[in-house]
């Protein structure tokens, strides 16, 4: 008996030891290093660097731009996302599943590819720009696709998905009888929204505000590629790092972190005043008459525009990837089709390498992330004590960290030999990028694993043990097969997010691990537009195939 | 079959004491029921027997063997859970044979036992179905077969009927009892339903607030409850002349010896009439079998006298 009791606490203890070592070495201490780097003043420490930052009007503008972008994104994404969720829940009747998947799909295309697709459409020599110019016989391009407006346009198109999906899921728990009750009592649609629907979706909206703001202030692809004179912190961080101003880069990421954490805490504080309201769904009948009103017409138009916006760039990028680069650059409507771009990628090892790198590093990150988070999630869900609370907090910490912060932390911690890397210098090596991917993936993987494990009734494990299976046998035969779909779905989602990752990659890549996102940009800048677009199409294809796999594995969560 | 003995078991969750010095002996081969309201500690006691919980104090013995510290997988106890806990990733057959597979029994033996218990539980034609394709009653049969196939020392049933509708409950409890008799296995049954407990058990222990209040045969528990809670929990009882008397043990007469009462309400239950009557001392319920035309015809407002029909050995109220 002593033996079984010991093994019940011994294994978790070993696990906490390993996790403690890793979380300390790769998340907590690197963050401390960044803060110290930001405070470095000559040989000692002080606020010199912060003083320099805040006394420089250019830096102030950069900080203000960053907040402006975050706030405007919340407004635009919130409006579009909530409208779409309401339309899909209450009004959409035909092709609902297809439209839903289409509306979710921007999440599946890496930001960097979205941006270059938009450039191909609306940029100076973009298809839409040229079409308008041609049609109206204008001497020059009708608009300049650059700066604040262009960034907001591109980001809104990709990031409304958080609002849309969260609100859509929250509305699944809406009690339709409550809407009918309100109507029968004489409430108008506006009053129904305010009094009946809003309280149900409020928690989802607040969560989305946090996520959207965070992704807005740390957005990198769009400001970097179409920002023009509109500078934000994330682009300046990369610039500081490239100029080897690690102290200034550290100050900038700390400011960025402070902005996103402050907003997160404010929203959390505000949302704590409300409990969440969820009713068991009654009959999912759509109230009669709702489908015919002017709201339905407006909703349908918004959905149509949105789908057009979603499909157009993808169509353009696929179309142009089959056209030679010279034709893309010269013709108004390129028509000389060729497979050259794809053939170059698959024939030349050097050109194929970034794709292989990204595939390898993403798979590695997902595998390592799952190895770390599955046992942790299991212990957190099943034991739920103080040690598990600390473990959970540490694993969720990266969700508060912008991608550039994670990368700068790693640079500060591993640009020299480190105990936590067993005496190696990781910066410049292959593994630093997969490590960064794992760190940012931990919170999402942990959450999806927790959901999967919570869905597994503890009785199943007890049944297995009472039938004679030990803990190991039970884990392999019962727990794993039953949680695998949920866990795999979470893993694939991370794979999709990592395969086109750009922000951390830009800060951490070297000759050995150049990822595809970097190659897409450099090929673009070196006027190999065709190759750049073919890369993009291949990544989109990989992402959509993965998405199809997720829907097979875990359709309840999304549909 | 050996007796299962619980010696002075106590258990606390933090500061909350959920079991308080339980002493019970479940005799080999007997169908023993723990009856009590929710939160009385009966499920904790079952989980201690199964080995999922180590009691704060006390010991669990099977025959002359102390199993208090034995891991659940080494106890050889068959359990039927309230929600059945069938493995959703396996078919009916795979669920039933799981315990034999983890024991690495030879294929032939596995097949023989699996077939026997599949047949016994009436599942022959469903053996290749997935769990999600079964009805509640069928799922329960799978859970029972899965628990029995390992030929456990003891069968533990944790409110297995609570997810079934009323008609099915009655059918399934009879089936369970029939299977138990056929296999002859010592069984611990947990329920909060007194009808269920009275109709299937060899013996019953009534629990409340972590304590066993009374142990006895269904007849003893019903006819001679040792305290008011037991009496109320296994049925309604009147406090009449300082004693607890069941409604069906009372009789209404037009006149003669007895306590004068007035009929305040009459309910027709099909098989019986239930009368609410009032005397100067209080109110009572009286049950009378419906004998058709032979039944007395009482009306609301009638007066009569109330007597105790059988001089039972009820506890003092």
PDB file of N, CA and C in Angstrom, chain A residues 1 4-5 8 457 459-460 462-471 473-474 477-478 481-482, chain B residues 47 52 54 69 71-73 77 79 81 83 85-90 98-99 102-103 146 150:
ATOM      1  N   UNK A   1       0.820  -1.209   0.000  1.00  0.00           N
ATOM      2  CA  UNK A   1       0.000   0.000   0.000  1.00  0.00           C
ATOM      3  C   UNK A   1       0.849   1.252   0.000  1.00  0.00           C
ATOM      4  N   UNK A   4       1.674   2.150  -3.495  1.00  0.00           N
ATOM      5  CA  UNK A   4       0.719   2.814  -4.375  1.00  0.00           C
ATOM      6  C   UNK A   4       0.552   4.271  -3.964  1.00  0.00           C
ATOM      7  N   UNK A   5       0.508   4.512  -2.664  1.00  0.00           N
ATOM      8  CA  UNK A   5       0.340   5.895  -2.215  1.00  0.00           C
ATOM      9  C   UNK A   5       1.492   6.770  -2.674  1.00  0.00           C
ATOM     10  N   UNK A   8       1.347   7.608  -6.310  1.00  0.00           N
ATOM     11  CA  UNK A   8       0.306   8.580  -6.617  1.00  0.00           C
ATOM     12  C   UNK A   8       0.820  10.012  -6.482  1.00  0.00           C
ATOM     13  N   UNK A 457     -15.624  11.927 -18.193  1.00  0.00           N
ATOM     14  CA  UNK A 457     -16.115  11.729 -16.829  1.00  0.00           C
ATOM     15  C   UNK A 457     -15.101  10.921 -16.012  1.00  0.00           C
ATOM     16  N   UNK A 459     -15.518   8.922 -13.790  1.00  0.00           N
ATOM     17  CA  UNK A 459     -15.981   7.545 -13.610  1.00  0.00           C
ATOM     18  C   UNK A 459     -15.350   6.573 -14.596  1.00  0.00           C
ATOM     19  N   UNK A 460     -15.037   7.072 -15.812  1.00  0.00           N
ATOM     20  CA  UNK A 460     -14.451   6.176 -16.805  1.00  0.00           C
ATOM     21  C   UNK A 460     -13.126   5.624 -16.305  1.00  0.00           C
ATOM     22  N   UNK A 462     -12.256   5.401 -13.161  1.00  0.00           N
ATOM     23  CA  UNK A 462     -12.528   4.519 -12.021  1.00  0.00           C
ATOM     24  C   UNK A 462     -13.032   3.167 -12.497  1.00  0.00           C
ATOM     25  N   UNK A 463     -13.890   3.206 -13.524  1.00  0.00           N
ATOM     26  CA  UNK A 463     -14.401   1.944 -14.060  1.00  0.00           C
ATOM     27  C   UNK A 463     -13.239   1.092 -14.547  1.00  0.00           C
ATOM     28  N   UNK A 464     -12.326   1.731 -15.283  1.00  0.00           N
ATOM     29  CA  UNK A 464     -11.195   0.991 -15.822  1.00  0.00           C
ATOM     30  C   UNK A 464     -10.344   0.394 -14.706  1.00  0.00           C
ATOM     31  N   UNK A 465     -10.114   1.176 -13.667  1.00  0.00           N
ATOM     32  CA  UNK A 465      -9.270   0.677 -12.580  1.00  0.00           C
ATOM     33  C   UNK A 465      -9.975  -0.428 -11.811  1.00  0.00           C
ATOM     34  N   UNK A 466     -11.275  -0.274 -11.612  1.00  0.00           N
ATOM     35  CA  UNK A 466     -11.985  -1.323 -10.888  1.00  0.00           C
ATOM     36  C   UNK A 466     -11.996  -2.621 -11.687  1.00  0.00           C
ATOM     37  N   UNK A 467     -11.847  -2.497 -13.023  1.00  0.00           N
ATOM     38  CA  UNK A 467     -11.827  -3.703 -13.856  1.00  0.00           C
ATOM     39  C   UNK A 467     -10.427  -4.294 -13.942  1.00  0.00           C
ATOM     40  N   UNK A 468      -9.472  -3.686 -13.244  1.00  0.00           N
ATOM     41  CA  UNK A 468      -8.163  -4.310 -13.124  1.00  0.00           C
ATOM     42  C   UNK A 468      -7.040  -3.627 -13.871  1.00  0.00           C
ATOM     43  N   UNK A 469      -7.310  -2.489 -14.528  1.00  0.00           N
ATOM     44  CA  UNK A 469      -6.238  -1.813 -15.260  1.00  0.00           C
ATOM     45  C   UNK A 469      -5.518  -0.839 -14.323  1.00  0.00           C
ATOM     46  N   UNK A 470      -4.176  -0.823 -14.387  1.00  0.00           N
ATOM     47  CA  UNK A 470      -3.463   0.125 -13.537  1.00  0.00           C
ATOM     48  C   UNK A 470      -3.496   1.506 -14.181  1.00  0.00           C
ATOM     49  N   UNK A 471      -2.845   2.498 -13.532  1.00  0.00           N
ATOM     50  CA  UNK A 471      -2.946   3.877 -14.021  1.00  0.00           C
ATOM     51  C   UNK A 471      -2.410   4.027 -15.445  1.00  0.00           C
ATOM     52  N   UNK A 473      -2.063   1.717 -17.847  1.00  0.00           N
ATOM     53  CA  UNK A 473      -2.965   1.034 -18.765  1.00  0.00           C
ATOM     54  C   UNK A 473      -4.232   1.864 -19.007  1.00  0.00           C
ATOM     55  N   UNK A 474      -4.764   2.419 -17.919  1.00  0.00           N
ATOM     56  CA  UNK A 474      -5.966   3.238 -18.025  1.00  0.00           C
ATOM     57  C   UNK A 474      -5.704   4.464 -18.888  1.00  0.00           C
ATOM     58  N   UNK A 477      -5.345   3.184 -22.631  1.00  0.00           N
ATOM     59  CA  UNK A 477      -6.501   2.552 -23.269  1.00  0.00           C
ATOM     60  C   UNK A 477      -7.777   3.376 -23.175  1.00  0.00           C
ATOM     61  N   UNK A 478      -7.920   4.127 -22.102  1.00  0.00           N
ATOM     62  CA  UNK A 478      -9.180   4.841 -21.898  1.00  0.00           C
ATOM     63  C   UNK A 478      -9.030   6.350 -22.063  1.00  0.00           C
ATOM     64  N   UNK A 481      -7.482   7.617 -25.865  1.00  0.00           N
ATOM     65  CA  UNK A 481      -8.374   7.502 -27.025  1.00  0.00           C
ATOM     66  C   UNK A 481      -9.567   8.448 -26.936  1.00  0.00           C
ATOM     67  N   UNK A 482     -10.015   8.737 -25.710  1.00  0.00           N
ATOM     68  CA  UNK A 482     -11.202   9.570 -25.585  1.00  0.00           C
ATOM     69  C   UNK A 482     -10.910  11.059 -25.644  1.00  0.00           C
TER      70      UNK A 482
ATOM     71  N   UNK B  47     -17.237   4.089  -2.428  1.00  0.00           N
ATOM     72  CA  UNK B  47     -15.939   4.404  -3.025  1.00  0.00           C
ATOM     73  C   UNK B  47     -14.783   3.931  -2.151  1.00  0.00           C
ATOM     74  N   UNK B  52     -11.268   3.727  -4.231  1.00  0.00           N
ATOM     75  CA  UNK B  52     -10.988   5.049  -4.804  1.00  0.00           C
ATOM     76  C   UNK B  52     -10.691   6.062  -3.708  1.00  0.00           C
ATOM     77  N   UNK B  54      -9.289   6.373   0.340  1.00  0.00           N
ATOM     78  CA  UNK B  54      -8.713   5.737   1.509  1.00  0.00           C
ATOM     79  C   UNK B  54      -9.369   6.371   2.724  1.00  0.00           C
ATOM     80  N   UNK B  69      -5.730  -0.787   2.120  1.00  0.00           N
ATOM     81  CA  UNK B  69      -4.742  -0.013   1.366  1.00  0.00           C
ATOM     82  C   UNK B  69      -4.531  -0.556  -0.043  1.00  0.00           C
ATOM     83  N   UNK B  71      -4.821  -1.116  -3.945  1.00  0.00           N
ATOM     84  CA  UNK B  71      -5.212  -0.254  -5.076  1.00  0.00           C
ATOM     85  C   UNK B  71      -6.500  -0.790  -5.699  1.00  0.00           C
ATOM     86  N   UNK B  72      -7.329   0.100  -6.269  1.00  0.00           N
ATOM     87  CA  UNK B  72      -8.618  -0.340  -6.808  1.00  0.00           C
ATOM     88  C   UNK B  72      -8.490  -1.468  -7.831  1.00  0.00           C
ATOM     89  N   UNK B  73      -7.420  -1.397  -8.667  1.00  0.00           N
ATOM     90  CA  UNK B  73      -7.304  -2.409  -9.726  1.00  0.00           C
ATOM     91  C   UNK B  73      -6.938  -3.780  -9.178  1.00  0.00           C
ATOM     92  N   UNK B  77     -13.284  -5.877  -7.650  1.00  0.00           N
ATOM     93  CA  UNK B  77     -14.659  -5.496  -7.330  1.00  0.00           C
ATOM     94  C   UNK B  77     -15.328  -5.059  -8.628  1.00  0.00           C
ATOM     95  N   UNK B  79     -18.011  -2.836 -10.465  1.00  0.00           N
ATOM     96  CA  UNK B  79     -18.793  -1.651 -10.113  1.00  0.00           C
ATOM     97  C   UNK B  79     -19.716  -1.258 -11.255  1.00  0.00           C
ATOM     98  N   UNK B  81     -21.673   2.020 -12.272  1.00  0.00           N
ATOM     99  CA  UNK B  81     -21.754   3.420 -11.885  1.00  0.00           C
ATOM    100  C   UNK B  81     -23.116   4.007 -12.217  1.00  0.00           C
ATOM    101  N   UNK B  83     -23.785   6.679 -13.835  1.00  0.00           N
ATOM    102  CA  UNK B  83     -23.873   7.034 -15.261  1.00  0.00           C
ATOM    103  C   UNK B  83     -23.292   5.917 -16.140  1.00  0.00           C
ATOM    104  N   UNK B  85     -20.617   4.795 -16.925  1.00  0.00           N
ATOM    105  CA  UNK B  85     -19.194   4.947 -17.244  1.00  0.00           C
ATOM    106  C   UNK B  85     -18.732   3.929 -18.282  1.00  0.00           C
ATOM    107  N   UNK B  86     -19.539   3.751 -19.316  1.00  0.00           N
ATOM    108  CA  UNK B  86     -19.114   2.852 -20.396  1.00  0.00           C
ATOM    109  C   UNK B  86     -18.089   3.575 -21.255  1.00  0.00           C
ATOM    110  N   UNK B  87     -17.145   2.839 -21.797  1.00  0.00           N
ATOM    111  CA  UNK B  87     -16.088   3.467 -22.586  1.00  0.00           C
ATOM    112  C   UNK B  87     -16.621   3.810 -23.971  1.00  0.00           C
ATOM    113  N   UNK B  88     -16.729   5.107 -24.289  1.00  0.00           N
ATOM    114  CA  UNK B  88     -17.372   5.487 -25.546  1.00  0.00           C
ATOM    115  C   UNK B  88     -16.550   5.120 -26.776  1.00  0.00           C
ATOM    116  N   UNK B  89     -15.278   4.823 -26.579  1.00  0.00           N
ATOM    117  CA  UNK B  89     -14.435   4.481 -27.721  1.00  0.00           C
ATOM    118  C   UNK B  89     -14.470   2.992 -28.042  1.00  0.00           C
ATOM    119  N   UNK B  90     -15.351   2.247 -27.369  1.00  0.00           N
ATOM    120  CA  UNK B  90     -15.386   0.796 -27.589  1.00  0.00           C
ATOM    121  C   UNK B  90     -16.821   0.327 -27.869  1.00  0.00           C
ATOM    122  N   UNK B  98     -13.194  -5.805 -21.683  1.00  0.00           N
ATOM    123  CA  UNK B  98     -12.057  -4.959 -21.281  1.00  0.00           C
ATOM    124  C   UNK B  98     -11.322  -5.508 -20.062  1.00  0.00           C
ATOM    125  N   UNK B  99     -12.073  -5.851 -19.033  1.00  0.00           N
ATOM    126  CA  UNK B  99     -11.458  -6.330 -17.792  1.00  0.00           C
ATOM    127  C   UNK B  99     -10.681  -7.623 -17.995  1.00  0.00           C
ATOM    128  N   UNK B 102      -7.314  -6.572 -19.962  1.00  0.00           N
ATOM    129  CA  UNK B 102      -6.240  -6.011 -19.135  1.00  0.00           C
ATOM    130  C   UNK B 102      -5.679  -7.066 -18.186  1.00  0.00           C
ATOM    131  N   UNK B 103      -6.439  -8.115 -17.934  1.00  0.00           N
ATOM    132  CA  UNK B 103      -5.925  -9.221 -17.116  1.00  0.00           C
ATOM    133  C   UNK B 103      -5.113 -10.204 -17.949  1.00  0.00           C
ATOM    134  N   UNK B 146     -20.246  -5.996 -17.847  1.00  0.00           N
ATOM    135  CA  UNK B 146     -18.837  -5.638 -17.782  1.00  0.00           C
ATOM    136  C   UNK B 146     -18.297  -5.828 -16.367  1.00  0.00           C
ATOM    137  N   UNK B 150     -15.546 -10.106 -14.889  1.00  0.00           N
ATOM    138  CA  UNK B 150     -14.265 -10.321 -14.211  1.00  0.00           C
ATOM    139  C   UNK B 150     -14.440 -11.245 -13.007  1.00  0.00           C
TER     140      UNK B 150
END
